Structure formats: structure tokens, C-alpha cells
Short mmCIF file of C-alpha atoms and ligand atoms in Angstrom, two decimals:
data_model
loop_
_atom_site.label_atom_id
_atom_site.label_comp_id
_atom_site.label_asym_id
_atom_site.label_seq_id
_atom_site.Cartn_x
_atom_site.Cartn_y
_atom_site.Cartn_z
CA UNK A 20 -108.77 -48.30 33.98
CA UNK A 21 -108.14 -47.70 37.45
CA UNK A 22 -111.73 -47.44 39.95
CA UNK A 23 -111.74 -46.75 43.69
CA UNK A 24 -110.89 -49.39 46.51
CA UNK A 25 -114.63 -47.89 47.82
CA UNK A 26 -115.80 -50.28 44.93
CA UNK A 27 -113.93 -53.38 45.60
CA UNK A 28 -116.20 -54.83 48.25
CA UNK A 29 -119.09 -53.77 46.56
CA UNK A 30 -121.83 -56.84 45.43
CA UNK A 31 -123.98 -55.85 42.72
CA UNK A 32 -127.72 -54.84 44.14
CA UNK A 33 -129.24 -58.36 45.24
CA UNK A 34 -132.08 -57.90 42.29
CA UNK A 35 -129.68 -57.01 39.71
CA UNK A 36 -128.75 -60.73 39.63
CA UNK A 37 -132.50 -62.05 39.88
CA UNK A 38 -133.38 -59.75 37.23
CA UNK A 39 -130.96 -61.37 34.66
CA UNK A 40 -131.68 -64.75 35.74
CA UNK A 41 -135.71 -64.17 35.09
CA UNK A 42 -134.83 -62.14 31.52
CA UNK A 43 -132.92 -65.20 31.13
CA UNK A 44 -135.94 -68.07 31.21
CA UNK A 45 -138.48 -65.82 29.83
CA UNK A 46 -136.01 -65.62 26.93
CA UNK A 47 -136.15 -69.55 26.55
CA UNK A 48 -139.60 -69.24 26.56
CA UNK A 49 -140.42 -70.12 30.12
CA UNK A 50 -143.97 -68.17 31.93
CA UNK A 51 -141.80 -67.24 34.57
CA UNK A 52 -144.10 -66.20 38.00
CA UNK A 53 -141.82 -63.38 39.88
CA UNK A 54 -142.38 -63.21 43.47
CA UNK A 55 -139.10 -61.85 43.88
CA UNK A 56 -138.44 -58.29 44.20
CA UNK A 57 -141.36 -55.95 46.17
CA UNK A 58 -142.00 -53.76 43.38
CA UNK A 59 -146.23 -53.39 43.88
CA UNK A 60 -147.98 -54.60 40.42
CA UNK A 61 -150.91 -52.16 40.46
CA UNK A 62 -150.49 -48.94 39.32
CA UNK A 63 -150.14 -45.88 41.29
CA UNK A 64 -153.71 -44.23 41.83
CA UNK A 65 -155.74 -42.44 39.33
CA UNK A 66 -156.11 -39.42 41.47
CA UNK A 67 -151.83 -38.99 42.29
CA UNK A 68 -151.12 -39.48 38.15
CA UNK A 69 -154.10 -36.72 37.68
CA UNK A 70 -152.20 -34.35 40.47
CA UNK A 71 -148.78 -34.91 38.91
CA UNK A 72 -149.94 -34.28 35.16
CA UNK A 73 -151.51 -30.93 37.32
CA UNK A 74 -148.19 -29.95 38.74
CA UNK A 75 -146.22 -30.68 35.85
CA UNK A 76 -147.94 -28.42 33.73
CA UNK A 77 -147.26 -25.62 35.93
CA UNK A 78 -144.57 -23.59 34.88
CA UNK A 79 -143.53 -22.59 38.58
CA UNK A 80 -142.45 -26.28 38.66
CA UNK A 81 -139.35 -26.21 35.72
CA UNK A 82 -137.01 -24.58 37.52
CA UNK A 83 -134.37 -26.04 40.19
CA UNK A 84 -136.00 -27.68 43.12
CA UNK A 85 -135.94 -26.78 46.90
CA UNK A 86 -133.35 -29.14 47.79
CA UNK A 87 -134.27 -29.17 51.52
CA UNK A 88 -137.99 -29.84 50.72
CA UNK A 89 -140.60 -27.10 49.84
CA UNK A 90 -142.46 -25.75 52.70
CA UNK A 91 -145.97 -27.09 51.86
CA UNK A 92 -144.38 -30.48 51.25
CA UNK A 93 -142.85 -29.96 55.05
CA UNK A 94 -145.56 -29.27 56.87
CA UNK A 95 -147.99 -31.60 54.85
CA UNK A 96 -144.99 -34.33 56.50
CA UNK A 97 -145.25 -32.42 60.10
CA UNK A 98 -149.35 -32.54 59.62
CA UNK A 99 -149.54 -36.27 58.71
CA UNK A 100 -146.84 -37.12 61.37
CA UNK A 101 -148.89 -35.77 64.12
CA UNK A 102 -152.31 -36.76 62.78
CA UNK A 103 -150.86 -40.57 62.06
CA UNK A 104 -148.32 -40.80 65.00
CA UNK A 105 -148.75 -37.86 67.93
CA UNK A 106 -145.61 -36.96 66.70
CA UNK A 107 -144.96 -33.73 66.46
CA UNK A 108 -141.87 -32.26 64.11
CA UNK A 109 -140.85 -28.75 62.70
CA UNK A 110 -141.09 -28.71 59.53
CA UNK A 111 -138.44 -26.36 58.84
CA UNK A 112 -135.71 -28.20 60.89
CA UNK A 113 -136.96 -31.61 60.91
CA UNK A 114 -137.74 -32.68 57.83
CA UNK A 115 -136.42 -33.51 54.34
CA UNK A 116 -137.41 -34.23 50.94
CA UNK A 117 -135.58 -37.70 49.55
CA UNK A 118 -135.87 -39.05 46.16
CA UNK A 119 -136.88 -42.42 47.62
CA UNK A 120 -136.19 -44.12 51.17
CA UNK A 121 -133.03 -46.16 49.11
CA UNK A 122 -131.38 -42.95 48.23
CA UNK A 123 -131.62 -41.37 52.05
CA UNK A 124 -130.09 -44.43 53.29
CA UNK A 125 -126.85 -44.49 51.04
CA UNK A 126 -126.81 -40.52 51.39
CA UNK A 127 -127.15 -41.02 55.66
CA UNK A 128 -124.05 -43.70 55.17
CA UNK A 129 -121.95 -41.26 53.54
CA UNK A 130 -122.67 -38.37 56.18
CA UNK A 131 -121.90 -40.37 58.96
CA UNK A 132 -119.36 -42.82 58.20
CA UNK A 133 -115.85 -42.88 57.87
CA UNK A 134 -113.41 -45.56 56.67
CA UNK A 135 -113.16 -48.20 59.67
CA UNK A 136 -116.19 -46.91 61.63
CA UNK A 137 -118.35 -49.38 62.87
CA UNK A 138 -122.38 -49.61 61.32
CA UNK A 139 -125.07 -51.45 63.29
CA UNK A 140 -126.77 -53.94 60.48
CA UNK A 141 -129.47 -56.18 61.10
CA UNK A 142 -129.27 -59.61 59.72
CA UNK A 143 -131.30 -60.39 57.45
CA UNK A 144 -131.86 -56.64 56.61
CA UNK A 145 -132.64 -54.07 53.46
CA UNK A 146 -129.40 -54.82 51.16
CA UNK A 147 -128.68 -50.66 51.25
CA UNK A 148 -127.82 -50.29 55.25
CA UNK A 149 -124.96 -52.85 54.62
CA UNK A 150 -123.91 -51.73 51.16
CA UNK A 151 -124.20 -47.98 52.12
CA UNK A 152 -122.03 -48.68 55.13
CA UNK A 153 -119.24 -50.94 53.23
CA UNK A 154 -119.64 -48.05 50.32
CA UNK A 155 -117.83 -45.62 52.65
CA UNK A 156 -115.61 -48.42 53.79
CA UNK A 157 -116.96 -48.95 57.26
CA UNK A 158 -116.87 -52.15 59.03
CA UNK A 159 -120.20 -53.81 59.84
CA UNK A 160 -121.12 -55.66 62.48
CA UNK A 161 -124.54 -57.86 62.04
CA UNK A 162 -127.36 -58.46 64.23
CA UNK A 163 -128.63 -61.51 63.76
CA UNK A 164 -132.65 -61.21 63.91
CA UNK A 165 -133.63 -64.48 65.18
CA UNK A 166 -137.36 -66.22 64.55
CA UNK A 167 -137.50 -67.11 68.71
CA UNK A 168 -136.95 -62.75 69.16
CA UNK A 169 -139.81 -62.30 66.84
CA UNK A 170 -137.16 -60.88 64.57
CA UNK A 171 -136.00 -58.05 66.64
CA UNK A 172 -131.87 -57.94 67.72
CA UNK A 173 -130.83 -58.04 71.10
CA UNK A 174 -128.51 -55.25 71.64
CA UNK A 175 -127.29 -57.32 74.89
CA UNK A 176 -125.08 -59.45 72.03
CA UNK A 177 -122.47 -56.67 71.20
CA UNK A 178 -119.49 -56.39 73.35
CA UNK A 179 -118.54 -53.39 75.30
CA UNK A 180 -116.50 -52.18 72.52
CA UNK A 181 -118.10 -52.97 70.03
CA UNK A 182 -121.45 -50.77 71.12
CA UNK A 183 -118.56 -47.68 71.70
CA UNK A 184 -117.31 -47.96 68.41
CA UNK A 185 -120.68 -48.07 66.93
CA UNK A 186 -121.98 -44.77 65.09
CA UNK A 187 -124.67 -45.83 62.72
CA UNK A 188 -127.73 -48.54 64.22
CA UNK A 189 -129.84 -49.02 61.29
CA UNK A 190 -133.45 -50.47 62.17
CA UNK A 191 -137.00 -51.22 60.17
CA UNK A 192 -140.39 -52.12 61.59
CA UNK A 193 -142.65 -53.42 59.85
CA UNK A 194 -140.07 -55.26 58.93
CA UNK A 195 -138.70 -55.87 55.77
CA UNK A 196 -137.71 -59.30 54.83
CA UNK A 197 -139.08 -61.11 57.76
CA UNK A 198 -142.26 -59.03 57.60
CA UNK A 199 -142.17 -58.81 61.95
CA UNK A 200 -143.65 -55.87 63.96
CA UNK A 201 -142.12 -54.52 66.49
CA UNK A 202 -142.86 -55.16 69.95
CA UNK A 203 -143.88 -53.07 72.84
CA UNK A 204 -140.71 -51.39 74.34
CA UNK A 205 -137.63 -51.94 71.79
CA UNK A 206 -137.90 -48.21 70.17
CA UNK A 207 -137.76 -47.23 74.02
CA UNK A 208 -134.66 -49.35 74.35
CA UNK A 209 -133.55 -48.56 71.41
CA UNK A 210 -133.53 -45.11 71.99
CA UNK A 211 -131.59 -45.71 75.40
CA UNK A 212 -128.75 -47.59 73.81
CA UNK A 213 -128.22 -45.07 71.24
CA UNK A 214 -128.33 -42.41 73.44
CA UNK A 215 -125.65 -44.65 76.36
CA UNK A 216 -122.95 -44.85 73.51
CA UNK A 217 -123.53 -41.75 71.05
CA UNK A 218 -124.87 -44.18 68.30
CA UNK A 219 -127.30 -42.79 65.09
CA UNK A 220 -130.59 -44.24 64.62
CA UNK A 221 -131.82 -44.68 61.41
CA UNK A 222 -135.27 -45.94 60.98
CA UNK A 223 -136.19 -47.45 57.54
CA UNK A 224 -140.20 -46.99 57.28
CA UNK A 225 -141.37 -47.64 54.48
CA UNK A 226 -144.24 -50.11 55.60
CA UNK A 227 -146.06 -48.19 58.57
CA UNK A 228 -148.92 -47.79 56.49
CA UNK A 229 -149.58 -51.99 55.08
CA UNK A 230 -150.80 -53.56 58.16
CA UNK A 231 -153.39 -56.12 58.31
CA UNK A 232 -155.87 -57.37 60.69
CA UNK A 233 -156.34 -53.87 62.41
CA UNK A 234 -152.81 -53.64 63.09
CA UNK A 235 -151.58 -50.20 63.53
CA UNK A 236 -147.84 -49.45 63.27
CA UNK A 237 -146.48 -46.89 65.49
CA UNK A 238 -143.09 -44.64 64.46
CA UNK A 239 -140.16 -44.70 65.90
CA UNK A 240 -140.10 -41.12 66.43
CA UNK A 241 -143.17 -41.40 69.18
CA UNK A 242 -140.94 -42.84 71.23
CA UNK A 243 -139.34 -40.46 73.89
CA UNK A 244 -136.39 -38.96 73.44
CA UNK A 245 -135.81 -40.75 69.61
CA UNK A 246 -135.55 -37.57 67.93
CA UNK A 247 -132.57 -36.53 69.94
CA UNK A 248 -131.24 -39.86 68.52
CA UNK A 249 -132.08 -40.67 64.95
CA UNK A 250 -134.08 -40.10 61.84
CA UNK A 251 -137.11 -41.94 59.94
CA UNK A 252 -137.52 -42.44 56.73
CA UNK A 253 -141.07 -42.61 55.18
CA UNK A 254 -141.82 -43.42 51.35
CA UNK A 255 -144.78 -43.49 49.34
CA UNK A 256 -143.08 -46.28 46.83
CA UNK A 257 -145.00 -49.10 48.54
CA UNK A 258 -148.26 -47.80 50.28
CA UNK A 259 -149.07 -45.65 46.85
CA UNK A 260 -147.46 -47.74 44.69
CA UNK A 261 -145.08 -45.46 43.68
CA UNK A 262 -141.73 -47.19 43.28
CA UNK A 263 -141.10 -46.25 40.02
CA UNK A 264 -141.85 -41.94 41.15
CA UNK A 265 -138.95 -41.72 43.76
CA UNK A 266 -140.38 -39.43 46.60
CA UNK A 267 -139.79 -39.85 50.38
CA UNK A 268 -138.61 -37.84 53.02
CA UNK A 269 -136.60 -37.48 56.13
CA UNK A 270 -137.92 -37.04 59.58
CA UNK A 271 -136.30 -36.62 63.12
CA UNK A 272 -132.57 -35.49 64.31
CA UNK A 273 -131.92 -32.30 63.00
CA UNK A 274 -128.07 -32.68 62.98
CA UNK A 275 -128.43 -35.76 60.92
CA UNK A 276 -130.82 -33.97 58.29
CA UNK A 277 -128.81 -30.87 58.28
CA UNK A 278 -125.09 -32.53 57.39
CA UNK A 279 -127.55 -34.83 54.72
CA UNK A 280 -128.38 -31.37 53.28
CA UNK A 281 -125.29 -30.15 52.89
CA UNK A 282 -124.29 -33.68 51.25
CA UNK A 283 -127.08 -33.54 48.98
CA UNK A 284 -127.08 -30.03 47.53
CA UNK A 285 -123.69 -31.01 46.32
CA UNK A 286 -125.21 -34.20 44.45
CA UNK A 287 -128.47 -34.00 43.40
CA UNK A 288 -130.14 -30.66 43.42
CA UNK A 289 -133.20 -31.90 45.02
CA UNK A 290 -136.68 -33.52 44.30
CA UNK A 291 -139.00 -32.52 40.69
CA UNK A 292 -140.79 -29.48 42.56
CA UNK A 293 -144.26 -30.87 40.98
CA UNK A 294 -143.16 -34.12 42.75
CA UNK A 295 -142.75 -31.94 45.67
CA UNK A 296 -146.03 -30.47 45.45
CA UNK A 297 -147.86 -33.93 44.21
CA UNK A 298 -146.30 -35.45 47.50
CA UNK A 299 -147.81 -33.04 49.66
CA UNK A 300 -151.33 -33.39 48.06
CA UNK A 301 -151.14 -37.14 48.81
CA UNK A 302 -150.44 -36.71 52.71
CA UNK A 303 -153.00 -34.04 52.77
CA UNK A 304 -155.39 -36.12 50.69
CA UNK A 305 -158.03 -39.11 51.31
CA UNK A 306 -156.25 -42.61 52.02
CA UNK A 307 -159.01 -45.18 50.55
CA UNK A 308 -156.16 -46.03 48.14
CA UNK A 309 -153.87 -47.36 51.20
CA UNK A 310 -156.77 -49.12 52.97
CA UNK A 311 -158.06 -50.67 49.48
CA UNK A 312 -154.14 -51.95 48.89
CA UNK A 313 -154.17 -53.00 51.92
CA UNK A 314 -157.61 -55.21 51.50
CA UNK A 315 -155.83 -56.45 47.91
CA UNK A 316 -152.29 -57.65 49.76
CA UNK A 317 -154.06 -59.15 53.17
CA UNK A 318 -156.12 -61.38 50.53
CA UNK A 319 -153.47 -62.28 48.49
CA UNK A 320 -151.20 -63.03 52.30
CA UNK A 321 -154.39 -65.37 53.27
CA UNK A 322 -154.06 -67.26 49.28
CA UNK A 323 -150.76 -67.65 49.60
CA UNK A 324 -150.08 -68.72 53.60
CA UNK A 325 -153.62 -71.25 53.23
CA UNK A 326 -151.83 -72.63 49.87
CA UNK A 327 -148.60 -73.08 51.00
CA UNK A 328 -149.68 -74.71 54.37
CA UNK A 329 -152.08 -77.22 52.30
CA UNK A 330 -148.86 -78.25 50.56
CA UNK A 331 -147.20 -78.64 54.21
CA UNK A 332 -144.77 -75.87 53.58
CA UNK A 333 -145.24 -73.66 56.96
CA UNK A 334 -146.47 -70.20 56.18
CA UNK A 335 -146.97 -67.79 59.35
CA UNK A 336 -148.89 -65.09 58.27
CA UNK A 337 -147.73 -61.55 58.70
CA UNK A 338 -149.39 -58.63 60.33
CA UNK A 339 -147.51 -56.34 57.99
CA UNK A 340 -145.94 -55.64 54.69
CA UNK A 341 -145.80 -57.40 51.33
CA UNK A 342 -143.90 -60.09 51.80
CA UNK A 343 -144.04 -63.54 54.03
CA UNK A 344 -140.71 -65.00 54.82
CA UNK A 345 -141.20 -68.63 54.71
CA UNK A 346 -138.80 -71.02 56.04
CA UNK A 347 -137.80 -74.06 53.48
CA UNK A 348 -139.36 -77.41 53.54
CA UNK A 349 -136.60 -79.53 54.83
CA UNK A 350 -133.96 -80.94 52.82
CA UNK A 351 -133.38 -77.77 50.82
CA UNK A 352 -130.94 -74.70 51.69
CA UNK A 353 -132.33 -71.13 50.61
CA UNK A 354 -130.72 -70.69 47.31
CA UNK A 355 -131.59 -74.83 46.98
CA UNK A 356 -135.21 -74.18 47.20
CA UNK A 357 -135.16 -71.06 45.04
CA UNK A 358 -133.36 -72.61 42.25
CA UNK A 359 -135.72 -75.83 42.03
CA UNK A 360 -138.69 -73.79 42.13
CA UNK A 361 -137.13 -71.37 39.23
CA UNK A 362 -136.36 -74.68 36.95
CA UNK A 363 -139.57 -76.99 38.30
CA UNK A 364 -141.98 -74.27 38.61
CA UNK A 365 -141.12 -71.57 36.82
CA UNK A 366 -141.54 -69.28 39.82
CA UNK A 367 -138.76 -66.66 41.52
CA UNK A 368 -139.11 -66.45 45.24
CA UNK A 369 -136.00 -64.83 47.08
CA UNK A 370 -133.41 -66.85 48.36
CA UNK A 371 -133.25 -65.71 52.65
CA UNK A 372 -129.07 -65.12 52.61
CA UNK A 373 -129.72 -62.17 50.12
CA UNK A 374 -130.37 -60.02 53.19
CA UNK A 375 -127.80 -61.22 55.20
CA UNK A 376 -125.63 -64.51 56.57
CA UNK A 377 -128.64 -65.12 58.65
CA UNK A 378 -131.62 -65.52 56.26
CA UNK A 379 -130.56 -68.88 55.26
CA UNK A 380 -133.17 -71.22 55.89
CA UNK A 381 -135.65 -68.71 54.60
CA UNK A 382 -137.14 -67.63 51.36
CA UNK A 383 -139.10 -64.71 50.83
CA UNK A 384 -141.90 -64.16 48.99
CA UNK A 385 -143.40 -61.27 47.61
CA UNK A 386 -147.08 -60.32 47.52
CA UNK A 387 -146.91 -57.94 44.09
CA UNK A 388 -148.30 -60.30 41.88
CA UNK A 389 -152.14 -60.63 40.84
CA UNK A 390 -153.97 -63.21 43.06
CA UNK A 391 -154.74 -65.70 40.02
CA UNK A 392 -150.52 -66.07 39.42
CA UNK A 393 -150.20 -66.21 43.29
CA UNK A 394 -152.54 -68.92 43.00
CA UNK A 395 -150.75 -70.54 39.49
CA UNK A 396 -147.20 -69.95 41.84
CA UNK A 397 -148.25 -72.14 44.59
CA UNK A 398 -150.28 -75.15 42.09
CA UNK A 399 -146.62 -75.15 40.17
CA UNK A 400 -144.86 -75.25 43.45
CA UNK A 401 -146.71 -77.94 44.78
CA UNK A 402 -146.00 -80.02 41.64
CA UNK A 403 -142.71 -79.62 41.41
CA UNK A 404 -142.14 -80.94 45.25
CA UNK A 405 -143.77 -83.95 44.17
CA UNK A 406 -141.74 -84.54 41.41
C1 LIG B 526 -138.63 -50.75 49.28
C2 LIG B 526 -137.76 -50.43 50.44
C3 LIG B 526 -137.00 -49.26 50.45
C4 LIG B 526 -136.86 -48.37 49.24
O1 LIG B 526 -137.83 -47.44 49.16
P1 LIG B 526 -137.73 -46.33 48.04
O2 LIG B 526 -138.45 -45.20 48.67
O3 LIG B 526 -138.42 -46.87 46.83
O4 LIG B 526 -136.31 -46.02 47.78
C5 LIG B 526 -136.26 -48.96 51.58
N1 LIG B 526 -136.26 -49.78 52.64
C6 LIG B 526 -136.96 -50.91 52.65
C7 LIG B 526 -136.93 -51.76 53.86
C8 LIG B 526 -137.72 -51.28 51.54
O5 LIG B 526 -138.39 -52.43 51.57
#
């Protein structure tokens, strides 16, 4: 059979390996720990499952979705974008329903790249903004996130020509892998840049809402002039624990949203209506759920980071997200460290180079487990770097 050259440079997804390797040990019998992928272990709230099985059961829901969004689901977006952000959108032009952050991201690639454009990619990144990008067989040029720029690229790096060939900058704070926030000024800058050479922002944001120690993330959208710029994209897969659901949306640049439109009412018909209309009722709802997660992850960060220090592994401890990216104890490369802690410990951390040339040296390691295997995770570590 004959397949397109669009798939030639195409890895399979990063966890579609890691997956096979842990259904691999488990097979031979092994009590395999995953801290891999970020996939939150509790389930999603009582109160969303009881507003679904609602929704559902309403026959006005069965029939072909809204594919731009139904109106109470964009304005219950518009309402908890000004309420959360002082940001304030219209709902009819500025907003659209995604089935999941992932999908908007590979949908966004296709709108706005062409073979041999030029896409923005932070390195280490979200494996979708480069595999979205090569997808449509654009050319991408990383930005290397470094540990002294608390994680954040310097834009100063590109050449000339490479910032006018650019169309697509794709950015995420709170970050995911490194788990930085961003830092007073770079959405301003950010903005500026894309604005100087006719560049696309995409925001990835699907972690505004896990902060810890009082943090309080602020959207990219609040800063001026962004949503002349670029889009944000906000999911409910990690704050609700909701990954398995599939509901996001779309904020910002109406050009961007409008040409993702048209894309997607040729591919997927749009979002379950009672998914719709459960999605709304969580943005409109009570957020103990959030806060409570975010209680359950900034105990399990404190476990882990105090555990992994005692063992003189260095363990900075983020302000944000589910994940800590840890840099390996000397001696080992990423996928080194990874590997001896799969066969000496029986525990799956993520090798750094996974997101990018530029995570090696790193690990990452996901807070979705239950604290008592967090805890099991680190003892087995420990033992197997004294071996
Ligand atoms: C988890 C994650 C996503 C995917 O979110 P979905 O809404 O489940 O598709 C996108 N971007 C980043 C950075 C993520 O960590």
C-alpha cells in the first residue's frame, strides 16, 4: 500500500511507546509504578458525572452538535474568562468548542501551515505543536527553553529571517514539561514580536487553574493587544480530571477560530451537545473540586521533591502543574536514568528528550499517582541507586 509523504516524518505519540513498554513488565509480572504520562488518577467529580448522566438523558442532546460551540457553552467561556482573567471575549466571535486542547492544536497546524512554512516550537515542549507542524510538512525551528531563563525562550535567538518566515509561535505557561511560570512581561513581548513579523500565537493552557502556594496564573489573552495576535486554549482534562471526556475550547483571534471552523465542520461535526451543555455547568459552577485537586497534587509535589532531595537527587519544587522536571543524578543520560529505574525499580518516569532535543538531562515526573505509590516510587528509587 501506498500512504502519504505527510506520514513519513511522523514519530508515533511519545506515550504510545511508554505504554507498550509498561504493558510489557506488568505482563512479566512486574508492580510497575507509572509516573509517566499526566493522565490525573482520581476520577472526575461526582457532581460533573451527575450533570452529564442529566444532559445525556435529554433528548434535545441526540442530534448533531453546534460545531462552533453552543451559545450557553460560549458565554459560560466569555463569563469565566472575565471573572478568572479581566478578560473580556465575545462569545459569538471569540470562542470555540474543541474536543480537547490536543485536538485544537493539530486542527490550528493544519489551518495555518503550509508545506515549508516555518512553526515556532519550544524545546522541550507538548509533543503535538511539533508533530502538528511536521504533520502539514512545515519546517520547525526549536526554542530551546533553558533552566538559567526560568524556562522561557528568548526570541532574541532567531535570525532576521528566520522570525519573517515564521507563521505559527506556539507557547504554554504553566508550563508543561518543565512545570515553569511565566514571568512578568514575556506575554507583553510576546505579543510585540508576533505582532513585528505577522506571526500566530497559540497559547496551550491547560494548567492555569493547578497552581500552588497562592500562585495565580494569569492568561495570555490579558495581555494587551494578544487577541489581535493569537488564540488560547483552555481544557478541563487536567483541573477536572477529565482527560478521558474530551472538552476544551478556543479563545482569542477571531480569524484564527473562524478558518478552524471552517476546517472542523468538514471533520468532525462538533462536540456531544450534552458535553456542550455539561461544560458550561462546570464554568458556571462551584470550583472546591479544583482547589481540593489542587491541595491533593501540592502534597503529593512536597512527598515527592522532600523524598527525592533526601536521596540527593535535586528536586525544585514547582509553583504549577502536575509534574516536576527533575534533572538526573550525574552519571546517567535521560533515557539512562529512565531505563534503570524501569528495570531496578519498577517505576516509569519520562525520559526529558521526549519533548524535544533539549530535555536531555531531565526526567519528568508525573504527580497522578496516589501518595502511598509516590511514596513506594521514591523508597524503590532510592534502592536501586544504591545498588
Ligand atoms: C494534557 C495537555 C494537553 C491535552 O489536553 P486535552 O484537552 O486532554 O487534549 C495539551 N497541552 C498540554 C501542554 C498538556 O499537558
Amino acid at each position: 500500500m501506498r500512504f502519504s509523504h505527510r506520514m513519513d516524518n511522523l514519530a508515533p505519540y511519545l506515550f504510545a511507546g511508554i505504554e507498550q513498554k509498561i504493558a510489557d513488565k506488568r505482563k512479566s509480572g512486574v508492580d510497575v509504578i507509572s509516573l509517566g504520562i499526566g493522565d490525573p488518577d482520581v476520577p472526575t467529580p461526582d457532581y460533573i458525572v451527575e450533570e452529564m448522566q442529566r444532559q445525556v438523558a435529554d433528548g434535545r442532546n441526540h442530534q448533531y452538535p453546534s460545531n462552533r460551540g453552543l451559545t450557553e457553552y460560549a458565554e459560560a467561556a466569555a463569563a469565566f474568562y472575565q471573572r478568572r482573567f479581566g478578560v473580556t471575549l465575545d462569545p459569538e466571535r471569540e470562542f470555540m468548542a474543541l474536543l480537547g486542547a490536543k485536538e485544537g492544536l493539530a486542527h490550528i497546524c493544519m489551518a495555518l501551515l503550509d508545506v515549508g512554512d516555518l512553526a515556532l516550537v519550544p524545546d522541550p515542549g507538548y509533543p503535538v505543536y511539533a508533530g502538528g507542524s511536521i504533520m502539514m510538512g512545515a519546517e520547525v525551528k526549536y526554542l530551546e527553553l533553558r533552566r538559567e531563563n526560568g524556562f522561557l525562550p528568548d526570541l532574541d535567538e532567531l535570525s532576521e529571517e528566520e522570525a519573517r518566515r515564521a507563521k505559527v509561535l506556539f507557547i504554554s505557561y504553566p508550563n508543561n514539561p518543565t512545570a515553569a511560570v511565566v514571568q512578568d512581561g514575556f506575554f507583553e513581548r510576546v505579543v510585540a514580536f508576533a505582532k513585528e513579523y505577522e506571526i500566530a500565537v497559540v497559547h496551550d493552557n491547560p494548567y492555569s487553574e493547578i497552581t500552588y502556594d497562592g500562585y495565580v496564573a494569569p492568561s495570555f489573552l490579558a495581555a494587551p493587544g494578544a487577541k489581535e495576535v493569537g488564540v488560547e486554549l483552555f481544557s478541563f482534562s487536567k483541573p477536572f480530571n477529565m482527560t478521558g471526556w474530551r472538552t476544551g475550547f478556543a479563545v482569542g483571534n477571531h480569524e484564527i477560530l473562524e478558518h478552524l471552523w471552517r476546517l472542523k465542520t468538514n471533520m468532525d461535526s462538533g462536540m456531544f451537545d450534552a458535553l456542550q451543555r455539561t461544560s458550561a455547568f462546570i464554568l458556571n459552577g462551584p470550583w472546591d473540586s479544583v482547589h481540593e485537586m489542587c491541595r491533593v497534587y501540592q502534597r503529593r509535589r512536597d512527598l515527592l521533591a522532600e523524598a527525592l532531595v533526601s536521596v540527593g537527587i535535586e528536586a525544585p519544587k514547582p509553583e504549577a502543574t502536575i509534574y516536576m522536571w527533575i534533572p538526573v543524578p550525574s552519571g546517567y543520560t535521560s533515557a539512562g536514568f529512565s531505563e534503570h529505574v524501569l528495570e531496578q525499580a519498577g517505576v516509569v518516569v519520562t525520559p526529558g528528550p521526549g519533548y524535544g532535543p533539549a530535555g536531555e538531562g531531565f526526567v519528568r515526573l508525573s504527580l497522578t499517582a496516589p501518595d502511598h505509590r509516590i511514596a513506594e516510587a521514591v523508597e524503590r528509587i532510592e534502592r536501586s541507586l544504591r545498588l
